[in-house]
JSON list of C-alpha atoms and ligand atoms in Angstrom, two decimals:
[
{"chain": "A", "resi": 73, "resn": "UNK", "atom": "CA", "xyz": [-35.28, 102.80, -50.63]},
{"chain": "A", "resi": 74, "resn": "UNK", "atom": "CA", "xyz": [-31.44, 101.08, -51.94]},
{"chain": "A", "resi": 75, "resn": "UNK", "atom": "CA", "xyz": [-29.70, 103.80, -53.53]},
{"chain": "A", "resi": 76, "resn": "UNK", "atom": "CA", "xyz": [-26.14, 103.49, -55.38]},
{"chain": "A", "resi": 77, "resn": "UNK", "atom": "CA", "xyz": [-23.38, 105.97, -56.23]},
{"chain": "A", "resi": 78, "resn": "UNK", "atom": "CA", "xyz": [-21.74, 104.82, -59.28]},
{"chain": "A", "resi": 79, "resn": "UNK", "atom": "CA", "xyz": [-18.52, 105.75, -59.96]},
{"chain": "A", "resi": 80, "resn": "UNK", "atom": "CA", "xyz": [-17.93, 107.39, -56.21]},
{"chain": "A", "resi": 81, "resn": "UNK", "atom": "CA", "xyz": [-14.63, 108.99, -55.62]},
{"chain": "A", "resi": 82, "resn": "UNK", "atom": "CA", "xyz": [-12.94, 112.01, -54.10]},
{"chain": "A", "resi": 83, "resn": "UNK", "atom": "CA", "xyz": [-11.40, 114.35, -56.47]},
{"chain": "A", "resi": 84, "resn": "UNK", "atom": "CA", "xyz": [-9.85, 117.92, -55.26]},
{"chain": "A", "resi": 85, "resn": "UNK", "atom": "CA", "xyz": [-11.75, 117.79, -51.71]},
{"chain": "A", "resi": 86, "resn": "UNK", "atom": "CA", "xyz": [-15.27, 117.05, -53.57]},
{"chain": "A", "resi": 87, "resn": "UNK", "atom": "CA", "xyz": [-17.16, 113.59, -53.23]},
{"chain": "A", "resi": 88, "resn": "UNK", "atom": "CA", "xyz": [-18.13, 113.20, -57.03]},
{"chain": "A", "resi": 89, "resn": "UNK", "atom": "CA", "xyz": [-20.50, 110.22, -58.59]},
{"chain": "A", "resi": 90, "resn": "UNK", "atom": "CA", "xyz": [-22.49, 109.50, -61.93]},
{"chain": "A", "resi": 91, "resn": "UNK", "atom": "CA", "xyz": [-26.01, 111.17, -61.44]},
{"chain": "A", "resi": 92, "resn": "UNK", "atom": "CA", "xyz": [-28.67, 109.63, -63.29]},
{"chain": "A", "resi": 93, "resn": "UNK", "atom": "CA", "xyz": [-28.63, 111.92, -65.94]},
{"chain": "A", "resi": 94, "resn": "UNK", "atom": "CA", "xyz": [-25.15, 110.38, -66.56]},
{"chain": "A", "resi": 95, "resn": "UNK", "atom": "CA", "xyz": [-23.81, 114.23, -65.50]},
{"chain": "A", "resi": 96, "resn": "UNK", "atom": "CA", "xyz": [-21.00, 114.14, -62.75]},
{"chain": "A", "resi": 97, "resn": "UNK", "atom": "CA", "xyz": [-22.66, 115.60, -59.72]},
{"chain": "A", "resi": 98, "resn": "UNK", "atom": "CA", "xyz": [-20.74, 117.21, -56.58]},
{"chain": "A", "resi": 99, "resn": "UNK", "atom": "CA", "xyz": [-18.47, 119.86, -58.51]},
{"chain": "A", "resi": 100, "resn": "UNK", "atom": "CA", "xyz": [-20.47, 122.70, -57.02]},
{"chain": "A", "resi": 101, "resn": "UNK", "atom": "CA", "xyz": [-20.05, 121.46, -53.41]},
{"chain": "A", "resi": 102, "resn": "UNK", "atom": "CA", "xyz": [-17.29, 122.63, -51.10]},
{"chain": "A", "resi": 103, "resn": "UNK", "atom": "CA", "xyz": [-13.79, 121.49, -51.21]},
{"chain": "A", "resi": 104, "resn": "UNK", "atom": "CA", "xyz": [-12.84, 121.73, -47.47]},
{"chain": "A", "resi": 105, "resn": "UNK", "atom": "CA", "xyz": [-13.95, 120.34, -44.04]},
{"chain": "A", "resi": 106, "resn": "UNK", "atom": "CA", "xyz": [-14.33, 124.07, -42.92]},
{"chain": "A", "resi": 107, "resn": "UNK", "atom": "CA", "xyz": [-16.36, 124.90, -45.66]},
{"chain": "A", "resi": 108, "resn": "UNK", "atom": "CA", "xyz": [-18.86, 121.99, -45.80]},
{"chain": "A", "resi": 109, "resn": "UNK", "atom": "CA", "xyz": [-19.19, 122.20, -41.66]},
{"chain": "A", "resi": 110, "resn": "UNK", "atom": "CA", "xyz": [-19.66, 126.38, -42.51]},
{"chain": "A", "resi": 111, "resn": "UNK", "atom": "CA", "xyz": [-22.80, 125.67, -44.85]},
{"chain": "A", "resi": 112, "resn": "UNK", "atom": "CA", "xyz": [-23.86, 122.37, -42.63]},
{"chain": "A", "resi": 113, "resn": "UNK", "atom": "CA", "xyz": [-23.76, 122.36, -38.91]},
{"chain": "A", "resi": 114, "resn": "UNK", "atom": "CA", "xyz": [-25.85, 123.86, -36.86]},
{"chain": "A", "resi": 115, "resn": "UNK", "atom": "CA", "xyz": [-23.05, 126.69, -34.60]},
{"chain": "A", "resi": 116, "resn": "UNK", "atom": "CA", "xyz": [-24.06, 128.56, -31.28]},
{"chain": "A", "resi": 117, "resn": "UNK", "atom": "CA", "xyz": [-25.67, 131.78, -31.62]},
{"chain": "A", "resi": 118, "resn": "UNK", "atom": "CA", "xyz": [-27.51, 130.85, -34.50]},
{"chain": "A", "resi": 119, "resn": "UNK", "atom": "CA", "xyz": [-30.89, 131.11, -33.09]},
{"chain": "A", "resi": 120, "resn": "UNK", "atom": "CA", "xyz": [-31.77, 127.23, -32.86]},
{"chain": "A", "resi": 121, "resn": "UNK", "atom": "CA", "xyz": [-31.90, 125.27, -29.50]},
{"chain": "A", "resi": 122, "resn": "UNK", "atom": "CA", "xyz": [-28.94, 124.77, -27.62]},
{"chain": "A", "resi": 123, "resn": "UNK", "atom": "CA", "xyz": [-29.12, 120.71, -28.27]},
{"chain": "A", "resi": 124, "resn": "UNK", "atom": "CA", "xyz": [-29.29, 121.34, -31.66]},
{"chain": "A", "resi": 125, "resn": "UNK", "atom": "CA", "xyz": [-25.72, 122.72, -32.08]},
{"chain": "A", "resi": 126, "resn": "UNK", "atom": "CA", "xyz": [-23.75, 120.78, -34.05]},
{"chain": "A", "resi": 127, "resn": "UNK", "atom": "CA", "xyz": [-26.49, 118.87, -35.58]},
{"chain": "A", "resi": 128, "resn": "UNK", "atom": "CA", "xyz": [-27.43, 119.37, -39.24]},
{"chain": "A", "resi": 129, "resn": "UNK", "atom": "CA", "xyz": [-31.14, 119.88, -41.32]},
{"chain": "A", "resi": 130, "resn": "UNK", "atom": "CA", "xyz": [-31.18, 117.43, -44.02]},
{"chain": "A", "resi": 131, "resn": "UNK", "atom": "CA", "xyz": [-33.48, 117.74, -47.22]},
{"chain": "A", "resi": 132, "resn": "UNK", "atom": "CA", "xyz": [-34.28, 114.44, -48.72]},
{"chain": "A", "resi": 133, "resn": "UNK", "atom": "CA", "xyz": [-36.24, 114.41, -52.08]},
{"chain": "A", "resi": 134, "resn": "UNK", "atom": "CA", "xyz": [-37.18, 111.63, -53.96]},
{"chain": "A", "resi": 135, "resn": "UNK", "atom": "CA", "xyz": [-37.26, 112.71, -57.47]},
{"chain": "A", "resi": 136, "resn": "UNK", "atom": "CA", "xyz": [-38.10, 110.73, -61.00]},
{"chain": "A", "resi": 137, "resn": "UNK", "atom": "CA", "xyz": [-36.02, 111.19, -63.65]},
{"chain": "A", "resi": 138, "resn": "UNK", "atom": "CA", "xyz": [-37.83, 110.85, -67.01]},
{"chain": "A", "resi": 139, "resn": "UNK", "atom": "CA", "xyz": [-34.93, 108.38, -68.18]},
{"chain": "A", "resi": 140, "resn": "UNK", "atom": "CA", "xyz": [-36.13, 107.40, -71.53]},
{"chain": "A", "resi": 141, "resn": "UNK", "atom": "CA", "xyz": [-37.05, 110.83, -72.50]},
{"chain": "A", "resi": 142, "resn": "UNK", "atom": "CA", "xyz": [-33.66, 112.59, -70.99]},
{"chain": "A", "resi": 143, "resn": "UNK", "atom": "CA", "xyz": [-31.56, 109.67, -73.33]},
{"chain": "A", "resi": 144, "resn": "UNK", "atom": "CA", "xyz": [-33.21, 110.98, -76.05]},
{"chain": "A", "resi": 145, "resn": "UNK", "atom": "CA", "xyz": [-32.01, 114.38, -76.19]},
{"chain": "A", "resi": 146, "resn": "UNK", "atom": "CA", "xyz": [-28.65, 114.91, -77.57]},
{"chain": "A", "resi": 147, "resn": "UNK", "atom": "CA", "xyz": [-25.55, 115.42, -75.72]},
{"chain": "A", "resi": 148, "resn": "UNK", "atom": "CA", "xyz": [-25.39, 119.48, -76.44]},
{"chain": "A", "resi": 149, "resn": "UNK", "atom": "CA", "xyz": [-29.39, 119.56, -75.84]},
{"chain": "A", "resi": 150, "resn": "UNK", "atom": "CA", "xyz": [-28.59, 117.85, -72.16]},
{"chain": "A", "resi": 151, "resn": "UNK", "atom": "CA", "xyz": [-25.28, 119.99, -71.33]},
{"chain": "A", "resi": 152, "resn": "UNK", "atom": "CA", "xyz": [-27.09, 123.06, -72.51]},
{"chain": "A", "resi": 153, "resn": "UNK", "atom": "CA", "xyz": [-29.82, 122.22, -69.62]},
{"chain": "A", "resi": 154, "resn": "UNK", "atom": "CA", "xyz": [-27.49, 121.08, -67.16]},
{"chain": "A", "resi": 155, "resn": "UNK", "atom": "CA", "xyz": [-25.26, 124.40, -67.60]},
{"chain": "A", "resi": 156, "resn": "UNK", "atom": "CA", "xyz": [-22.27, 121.84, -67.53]},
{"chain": "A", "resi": 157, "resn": "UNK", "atom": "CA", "xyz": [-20.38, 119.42, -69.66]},
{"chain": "A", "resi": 158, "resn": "UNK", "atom": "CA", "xyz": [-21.07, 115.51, -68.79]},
{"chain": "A", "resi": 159, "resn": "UNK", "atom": "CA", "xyz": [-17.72, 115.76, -67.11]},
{"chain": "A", "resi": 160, "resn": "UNK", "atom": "CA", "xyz": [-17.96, 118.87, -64.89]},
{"chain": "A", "resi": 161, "resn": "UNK", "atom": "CA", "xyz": [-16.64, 121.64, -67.36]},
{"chain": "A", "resi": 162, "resn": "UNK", "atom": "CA", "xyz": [-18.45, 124.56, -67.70]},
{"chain": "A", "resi": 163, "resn": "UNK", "atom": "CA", "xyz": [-20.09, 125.47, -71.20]},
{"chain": "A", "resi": 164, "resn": "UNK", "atom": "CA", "xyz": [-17.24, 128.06, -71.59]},
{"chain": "A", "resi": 165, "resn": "UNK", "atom": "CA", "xyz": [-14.56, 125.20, -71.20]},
{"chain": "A", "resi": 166, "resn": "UNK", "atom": "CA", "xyz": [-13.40, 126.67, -67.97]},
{"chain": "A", "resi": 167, "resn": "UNK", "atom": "CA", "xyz": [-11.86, 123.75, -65.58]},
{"chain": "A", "resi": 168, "resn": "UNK", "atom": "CA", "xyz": [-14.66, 122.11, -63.45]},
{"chain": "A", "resi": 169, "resn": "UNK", "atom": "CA", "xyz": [-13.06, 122.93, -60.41]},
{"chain": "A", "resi": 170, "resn": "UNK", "atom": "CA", "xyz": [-12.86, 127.24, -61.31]},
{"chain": "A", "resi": 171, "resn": "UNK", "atom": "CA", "xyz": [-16.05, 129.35, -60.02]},
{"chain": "A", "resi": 172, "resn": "UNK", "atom": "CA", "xyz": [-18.12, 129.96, -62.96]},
{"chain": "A", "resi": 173, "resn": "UNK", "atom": "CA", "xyz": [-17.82, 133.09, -64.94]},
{"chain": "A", "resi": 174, "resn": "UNK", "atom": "CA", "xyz": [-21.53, 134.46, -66.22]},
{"chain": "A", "resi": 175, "resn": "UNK", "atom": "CA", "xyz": [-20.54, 138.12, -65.92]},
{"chain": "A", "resi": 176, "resn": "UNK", "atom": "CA", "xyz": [-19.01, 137.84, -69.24]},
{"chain": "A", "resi": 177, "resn": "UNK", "atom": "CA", "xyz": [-22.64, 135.93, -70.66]},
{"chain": "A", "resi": 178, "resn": "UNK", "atom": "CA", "xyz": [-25.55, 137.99, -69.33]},
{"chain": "A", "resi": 179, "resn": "UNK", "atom": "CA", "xyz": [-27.46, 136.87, -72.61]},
{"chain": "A", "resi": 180, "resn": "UNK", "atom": "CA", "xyz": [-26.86, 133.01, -71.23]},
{"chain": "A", "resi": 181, "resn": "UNK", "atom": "CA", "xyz": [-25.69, 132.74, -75.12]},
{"chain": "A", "resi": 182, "resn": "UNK", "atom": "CA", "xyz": [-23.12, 130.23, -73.79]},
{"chain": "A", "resi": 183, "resn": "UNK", "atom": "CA", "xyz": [-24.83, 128.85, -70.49]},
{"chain": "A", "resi": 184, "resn": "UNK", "atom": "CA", "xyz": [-28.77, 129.42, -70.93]},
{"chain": "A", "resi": 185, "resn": "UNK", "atom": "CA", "xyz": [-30.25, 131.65, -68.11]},
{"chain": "A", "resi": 186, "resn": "UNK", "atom": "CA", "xyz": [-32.68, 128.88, -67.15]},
{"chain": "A", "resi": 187, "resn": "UNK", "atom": "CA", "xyz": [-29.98, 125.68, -67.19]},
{"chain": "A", "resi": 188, "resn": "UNK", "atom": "CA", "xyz": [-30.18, 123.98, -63.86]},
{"chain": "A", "resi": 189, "resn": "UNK", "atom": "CA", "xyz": [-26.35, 124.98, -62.59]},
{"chain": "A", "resi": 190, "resn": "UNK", "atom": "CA", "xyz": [-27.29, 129.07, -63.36]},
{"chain": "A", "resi": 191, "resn": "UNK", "atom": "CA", "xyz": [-30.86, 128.80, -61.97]},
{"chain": "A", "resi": 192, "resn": "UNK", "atom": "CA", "xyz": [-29.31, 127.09, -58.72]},
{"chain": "A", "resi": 193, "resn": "UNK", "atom": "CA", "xyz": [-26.68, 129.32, -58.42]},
{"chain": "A", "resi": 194, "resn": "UNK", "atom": "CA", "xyz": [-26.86, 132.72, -60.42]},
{"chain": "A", "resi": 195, "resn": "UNK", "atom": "CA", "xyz": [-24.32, 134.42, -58.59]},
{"chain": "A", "resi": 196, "resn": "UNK", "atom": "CA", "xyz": [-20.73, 132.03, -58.47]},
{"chain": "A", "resi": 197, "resn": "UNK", "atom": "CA", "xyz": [-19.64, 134.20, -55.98]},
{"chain": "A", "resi": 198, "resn": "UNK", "atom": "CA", "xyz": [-22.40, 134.06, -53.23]},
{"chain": "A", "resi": 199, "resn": "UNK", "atom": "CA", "xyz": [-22.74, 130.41, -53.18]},
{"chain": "A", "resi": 200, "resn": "UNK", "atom": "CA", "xyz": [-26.26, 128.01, -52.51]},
{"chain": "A", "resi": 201, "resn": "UNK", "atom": "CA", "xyz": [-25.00, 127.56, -48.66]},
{"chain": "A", "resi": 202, "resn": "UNK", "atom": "CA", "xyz": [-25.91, 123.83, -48.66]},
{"chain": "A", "resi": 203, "resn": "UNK", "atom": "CA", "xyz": [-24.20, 120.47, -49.57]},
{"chain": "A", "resi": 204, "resn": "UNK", "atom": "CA", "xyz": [-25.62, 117.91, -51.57]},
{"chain": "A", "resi": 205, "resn": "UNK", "atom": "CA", "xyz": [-24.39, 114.33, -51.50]},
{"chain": "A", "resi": 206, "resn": "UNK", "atom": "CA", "xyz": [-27.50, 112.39, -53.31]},
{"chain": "A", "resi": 207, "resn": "UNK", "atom": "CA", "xyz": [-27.70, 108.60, -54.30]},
{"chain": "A", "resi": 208, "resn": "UNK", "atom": "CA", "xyz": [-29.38, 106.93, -57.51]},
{"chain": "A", "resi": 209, "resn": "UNK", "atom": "CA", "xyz": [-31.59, 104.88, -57.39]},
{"chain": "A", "resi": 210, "resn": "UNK", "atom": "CA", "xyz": [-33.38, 102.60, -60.19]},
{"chain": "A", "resi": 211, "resn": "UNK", "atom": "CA", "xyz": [-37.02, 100.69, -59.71]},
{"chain": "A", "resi": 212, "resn": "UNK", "atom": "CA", "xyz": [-37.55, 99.73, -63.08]},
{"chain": "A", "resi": 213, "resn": "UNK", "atom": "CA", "xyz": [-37.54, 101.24, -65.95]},
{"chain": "A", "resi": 214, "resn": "UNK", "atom": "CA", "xyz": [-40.00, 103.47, -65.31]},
{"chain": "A", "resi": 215, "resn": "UNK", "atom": "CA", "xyz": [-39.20, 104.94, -61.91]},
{"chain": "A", "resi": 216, "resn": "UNK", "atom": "CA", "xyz": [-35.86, 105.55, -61.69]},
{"chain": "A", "resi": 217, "resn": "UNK", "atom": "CA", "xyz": [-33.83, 108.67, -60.54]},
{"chain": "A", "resi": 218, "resn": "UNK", "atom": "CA", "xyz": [-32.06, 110.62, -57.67]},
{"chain": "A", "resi": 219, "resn": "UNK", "atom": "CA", "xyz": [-32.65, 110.44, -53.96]},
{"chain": "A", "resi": 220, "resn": "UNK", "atom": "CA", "xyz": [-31.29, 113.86, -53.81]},
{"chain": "A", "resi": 221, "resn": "UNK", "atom": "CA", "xyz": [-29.95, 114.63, -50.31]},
{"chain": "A", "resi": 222, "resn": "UNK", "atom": "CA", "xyz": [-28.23, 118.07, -48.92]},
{"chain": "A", "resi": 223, "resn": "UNK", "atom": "CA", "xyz": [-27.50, 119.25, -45.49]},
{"chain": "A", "resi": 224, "resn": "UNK", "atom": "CA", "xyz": [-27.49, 122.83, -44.68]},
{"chain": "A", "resi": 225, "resn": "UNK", "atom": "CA", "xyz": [-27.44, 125.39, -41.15]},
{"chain": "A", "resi": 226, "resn": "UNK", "atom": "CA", "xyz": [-30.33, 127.11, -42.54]},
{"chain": "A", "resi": 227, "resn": "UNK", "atom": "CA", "xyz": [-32.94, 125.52, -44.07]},
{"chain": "A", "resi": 228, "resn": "UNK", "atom": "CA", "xyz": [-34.56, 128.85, -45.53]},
{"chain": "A", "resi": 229, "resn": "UNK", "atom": "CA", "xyz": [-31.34, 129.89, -46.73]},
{"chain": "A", "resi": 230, "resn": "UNK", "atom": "CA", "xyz": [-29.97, 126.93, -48.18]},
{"chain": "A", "resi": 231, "resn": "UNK", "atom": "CA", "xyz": [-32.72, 123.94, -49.49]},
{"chain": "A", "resi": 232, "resn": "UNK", "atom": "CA", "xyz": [-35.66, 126.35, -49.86]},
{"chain": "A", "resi": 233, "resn": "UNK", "atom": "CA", "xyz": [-34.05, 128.90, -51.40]},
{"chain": "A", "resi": 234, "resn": "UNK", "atom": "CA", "xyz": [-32.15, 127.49, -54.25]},
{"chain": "A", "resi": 235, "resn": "UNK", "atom": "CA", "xyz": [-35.37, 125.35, -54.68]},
{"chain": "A", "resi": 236, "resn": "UNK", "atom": "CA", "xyz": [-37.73, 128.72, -55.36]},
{"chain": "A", "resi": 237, "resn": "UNK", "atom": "CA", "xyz": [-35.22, 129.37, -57.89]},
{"chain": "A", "resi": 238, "resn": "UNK", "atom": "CA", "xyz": [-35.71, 126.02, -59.42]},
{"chain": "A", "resi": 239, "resn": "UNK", "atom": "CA", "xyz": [-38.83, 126.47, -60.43]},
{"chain": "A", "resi": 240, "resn": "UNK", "atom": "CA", "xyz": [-39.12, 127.24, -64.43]},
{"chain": "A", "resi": 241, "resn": "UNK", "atom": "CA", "xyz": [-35.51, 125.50, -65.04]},
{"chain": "A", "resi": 242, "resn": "UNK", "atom": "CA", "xyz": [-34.84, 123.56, -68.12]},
{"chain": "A", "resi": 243, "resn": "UNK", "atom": "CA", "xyz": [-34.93, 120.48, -66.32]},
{"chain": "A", "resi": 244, "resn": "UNK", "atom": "CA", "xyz": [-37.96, 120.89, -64.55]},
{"chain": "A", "resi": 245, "resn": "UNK", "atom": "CA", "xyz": [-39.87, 118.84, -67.56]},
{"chain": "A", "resi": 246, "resn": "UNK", "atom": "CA", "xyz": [-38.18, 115.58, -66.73]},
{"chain": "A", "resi": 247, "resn": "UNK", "atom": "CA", "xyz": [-38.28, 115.32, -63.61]},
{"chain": "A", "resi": 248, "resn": "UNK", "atom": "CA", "xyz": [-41.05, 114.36, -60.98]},
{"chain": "A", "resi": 249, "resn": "UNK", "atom": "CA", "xyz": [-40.89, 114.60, -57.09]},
{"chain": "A", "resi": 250, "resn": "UNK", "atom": "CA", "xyz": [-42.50, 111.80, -55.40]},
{"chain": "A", "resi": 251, "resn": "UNK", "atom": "CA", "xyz": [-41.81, 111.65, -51.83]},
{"chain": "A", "resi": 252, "resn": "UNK", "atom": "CA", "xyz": [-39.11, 113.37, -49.13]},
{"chain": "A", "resi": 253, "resn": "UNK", "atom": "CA", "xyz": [-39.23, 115.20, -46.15]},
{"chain": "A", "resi": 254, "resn": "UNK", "atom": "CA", "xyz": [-37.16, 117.40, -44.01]},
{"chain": "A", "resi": 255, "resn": "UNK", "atom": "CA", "xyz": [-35.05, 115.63, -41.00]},
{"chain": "A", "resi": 256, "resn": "UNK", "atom": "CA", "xyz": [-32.63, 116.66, -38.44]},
{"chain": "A", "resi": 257, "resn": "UNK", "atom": "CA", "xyz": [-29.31, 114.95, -37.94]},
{"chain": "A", "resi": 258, "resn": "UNK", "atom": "CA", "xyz": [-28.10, 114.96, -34.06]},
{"chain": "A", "resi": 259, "resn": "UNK", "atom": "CA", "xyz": [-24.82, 115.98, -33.12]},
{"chain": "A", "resi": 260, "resn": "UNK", "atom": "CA", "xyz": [-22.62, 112.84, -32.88]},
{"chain": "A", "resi": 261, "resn": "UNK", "atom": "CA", "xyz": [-21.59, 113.59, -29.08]},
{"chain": "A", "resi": 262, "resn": "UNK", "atom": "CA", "xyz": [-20.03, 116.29, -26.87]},
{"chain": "A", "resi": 263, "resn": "UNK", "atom": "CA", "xyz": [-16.64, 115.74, -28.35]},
{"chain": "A", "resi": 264, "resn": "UNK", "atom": "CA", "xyz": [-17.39, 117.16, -31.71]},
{"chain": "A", "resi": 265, "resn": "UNK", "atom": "CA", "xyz": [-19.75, 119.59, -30.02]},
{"chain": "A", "resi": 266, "resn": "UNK", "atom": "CA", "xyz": [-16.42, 120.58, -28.32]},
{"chain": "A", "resi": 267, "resn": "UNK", "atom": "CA", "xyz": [-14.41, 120.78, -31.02]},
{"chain": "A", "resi": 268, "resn": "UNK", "atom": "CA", "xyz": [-16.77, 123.04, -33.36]},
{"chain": "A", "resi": 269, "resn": "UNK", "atom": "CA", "xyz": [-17.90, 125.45, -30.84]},
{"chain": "A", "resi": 270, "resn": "UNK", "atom": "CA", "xyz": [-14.25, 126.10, -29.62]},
{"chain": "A", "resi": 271, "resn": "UNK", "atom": "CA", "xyz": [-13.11, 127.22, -32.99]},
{"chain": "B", "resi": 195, "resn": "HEM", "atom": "C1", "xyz": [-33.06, 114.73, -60.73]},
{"chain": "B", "resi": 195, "resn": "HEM", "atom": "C2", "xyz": [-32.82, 115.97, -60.29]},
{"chain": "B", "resi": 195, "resn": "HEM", "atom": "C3", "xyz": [-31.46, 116.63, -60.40]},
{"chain": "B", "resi": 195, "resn": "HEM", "atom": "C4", "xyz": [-30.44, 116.39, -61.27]},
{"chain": "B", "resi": 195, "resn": "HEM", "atom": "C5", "xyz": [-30.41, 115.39, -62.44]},
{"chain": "B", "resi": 195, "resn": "HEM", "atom": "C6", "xyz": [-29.36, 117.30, -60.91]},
{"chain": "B", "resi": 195, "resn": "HEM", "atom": "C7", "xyz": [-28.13, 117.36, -61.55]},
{"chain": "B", "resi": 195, "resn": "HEM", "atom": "C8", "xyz": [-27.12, 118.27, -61.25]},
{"chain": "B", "resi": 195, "resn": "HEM", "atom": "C9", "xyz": [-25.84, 118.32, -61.91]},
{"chain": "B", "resi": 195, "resn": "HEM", "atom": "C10", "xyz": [-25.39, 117.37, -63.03]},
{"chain": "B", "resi": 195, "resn": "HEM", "atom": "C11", "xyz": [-25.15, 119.36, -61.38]},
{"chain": "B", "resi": 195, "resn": "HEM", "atom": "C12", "xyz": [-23.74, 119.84, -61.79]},
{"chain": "B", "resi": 195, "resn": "HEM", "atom": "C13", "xyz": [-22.64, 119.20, -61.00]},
{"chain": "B", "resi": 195, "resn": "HEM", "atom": "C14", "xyz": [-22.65, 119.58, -59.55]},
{"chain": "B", "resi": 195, "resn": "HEM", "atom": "O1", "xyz": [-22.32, 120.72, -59.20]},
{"chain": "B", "resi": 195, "resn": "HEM", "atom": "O2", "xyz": [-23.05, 118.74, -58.73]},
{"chain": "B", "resi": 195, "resn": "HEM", "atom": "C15", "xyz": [-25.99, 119.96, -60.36]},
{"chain": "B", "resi": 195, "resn": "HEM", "atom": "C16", "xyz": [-25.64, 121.04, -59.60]},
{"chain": "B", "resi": 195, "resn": "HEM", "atom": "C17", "xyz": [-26.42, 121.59, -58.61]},
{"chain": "B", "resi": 195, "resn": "HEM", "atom": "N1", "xyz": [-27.68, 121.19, -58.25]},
{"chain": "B", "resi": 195, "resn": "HEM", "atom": "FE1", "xyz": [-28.73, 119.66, -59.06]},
{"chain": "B", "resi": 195, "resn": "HEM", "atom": "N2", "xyz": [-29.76, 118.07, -59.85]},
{"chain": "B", "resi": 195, "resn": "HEM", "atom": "C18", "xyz": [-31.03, 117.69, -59.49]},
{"chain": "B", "resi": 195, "resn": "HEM", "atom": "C19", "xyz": [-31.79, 118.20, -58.45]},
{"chain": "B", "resi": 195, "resn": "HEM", "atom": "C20", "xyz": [-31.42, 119.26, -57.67]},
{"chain": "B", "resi": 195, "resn": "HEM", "atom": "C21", "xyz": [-32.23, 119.83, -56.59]},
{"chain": "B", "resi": 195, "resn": "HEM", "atom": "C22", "xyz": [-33.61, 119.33, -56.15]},
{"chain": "B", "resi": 195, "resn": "HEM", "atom": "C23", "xyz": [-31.52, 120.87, -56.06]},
{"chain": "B", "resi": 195, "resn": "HEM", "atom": "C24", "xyz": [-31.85, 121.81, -54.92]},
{"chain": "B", "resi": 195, "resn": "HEM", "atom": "C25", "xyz": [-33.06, 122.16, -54.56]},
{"chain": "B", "resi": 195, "resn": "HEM", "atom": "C26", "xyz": [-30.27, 120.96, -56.78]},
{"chain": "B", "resi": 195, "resn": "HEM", "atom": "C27", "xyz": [-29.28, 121.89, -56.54]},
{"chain": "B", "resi": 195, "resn": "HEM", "atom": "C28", "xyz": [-28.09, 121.97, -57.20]},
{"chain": "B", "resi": 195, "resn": "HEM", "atom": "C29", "xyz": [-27.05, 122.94, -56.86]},
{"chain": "B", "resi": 195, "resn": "HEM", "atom": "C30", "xyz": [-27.08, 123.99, -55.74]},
{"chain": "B", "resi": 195, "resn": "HEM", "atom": "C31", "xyz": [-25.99, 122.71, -57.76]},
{"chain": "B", "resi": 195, "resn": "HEM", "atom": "C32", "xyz": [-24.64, 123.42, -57.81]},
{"chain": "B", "resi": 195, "resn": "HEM", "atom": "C33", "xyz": [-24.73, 124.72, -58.55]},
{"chain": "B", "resi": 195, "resn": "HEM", "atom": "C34", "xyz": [-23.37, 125.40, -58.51]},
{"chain": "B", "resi": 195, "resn": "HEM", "atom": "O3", "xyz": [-22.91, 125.75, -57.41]},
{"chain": "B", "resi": 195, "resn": "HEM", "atom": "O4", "xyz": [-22.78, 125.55, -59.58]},
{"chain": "B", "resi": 195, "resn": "HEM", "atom": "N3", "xyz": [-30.25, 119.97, -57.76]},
{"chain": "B", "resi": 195, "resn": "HEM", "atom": "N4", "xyz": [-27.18, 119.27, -60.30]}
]
């Protein structure tokens, strides 16, 4: 399947593009290399076979986006599902790039309790220890939406965890997954095996 990421860029560390919801998507990734290879790659003495050191469990899910339905809603209606602002801000106007603050919103007056960003990740400072970097993709007008892809260490930890919690969410009742699977992504070579398992 030909997926896109419109309007790709890099912006404080963070690959960012225009999810199909129209919602900037990668603000609650990582900002450095040694974060995103801390939540990603596979390190010694993790439990998994040696050859798979350095390697990384991707989650691919192909999921419908009920376009017409979504464009319906109004702009407030869709942030107040999201848990962000279009742009990346958070409901509070905090900066997209600051941690979120619920602590101070336990009634989710300001970010509802079951918007996709608090569902995901209740807890801003024990973050989902994956990284997402998804495409679009668009089959007509009734089948388009996100080829959502993360990689993470742990697959129970990361992708299946943050997934239970998804269940219920705001958002759940436009979208549809259709296909997916779970793959593993080989270490490149013994160089970067090398290099990440001396430090
Ligand atoms: C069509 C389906 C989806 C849409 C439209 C969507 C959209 C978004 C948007 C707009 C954000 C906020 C910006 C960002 O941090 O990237 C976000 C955050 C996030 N999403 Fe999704 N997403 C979808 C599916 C999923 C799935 C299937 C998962 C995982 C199972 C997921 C996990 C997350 C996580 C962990 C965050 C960051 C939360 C944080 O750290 O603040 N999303 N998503």
């Amino acid at each position: 399947m030909d997926g896109t990421r419109p309007e790709n860029r890099i912006e404080d560390g963070r690959g960012l593009s225009r999810n199909p919801s129209h919602f900037t998507e990668g603000h609650g990734n990582p900002a450095t290399a040694a974060e995103i290879t801390g939540r990603s790659i596979v390190k010694a003495g993790q439990g998994e076979p040696s050859w798979a050191v350095g390697g990384s469990y991707q989650v691919i899910r192909i999921i419908r986006l009920a376009t017409h339905f979504w464009d319906r809603d109004t702009l407030d209606e869709q942030e107040r599902i999201t848990g962000r602002r279009r742009n990346g801000r958070w409901l509070d106007g905090a900066p997209s790039t600051e941690g979120a603050v619920f602590a101070t919103d336990p009634q989710g007056r300001t970010t509802p309790l079951n918007s996709h960003v608090r569902t995901a990740a209740p807890n801003p400072r024990t973050a989902p220890p994956m990284v997402r970097r998804s495409y679009n993709y668009d089959r007509g007008s009734d089948d388009q939406g996100l080829i959502f892809s993360c990689f993470q260490n742990d697959l129970e930890k990361g992708f299946e965890a943050v997934q239970r919690r998804l269940q219920g969410e705001a958002m759940a009742k436009y979208t549809l997954t259709t296909g997916g699977g779970y793959f593993f992504v080989p270490p490149p070579g013994d160089a970067w095996l090398d290099a990440i398992t001396d430090g």
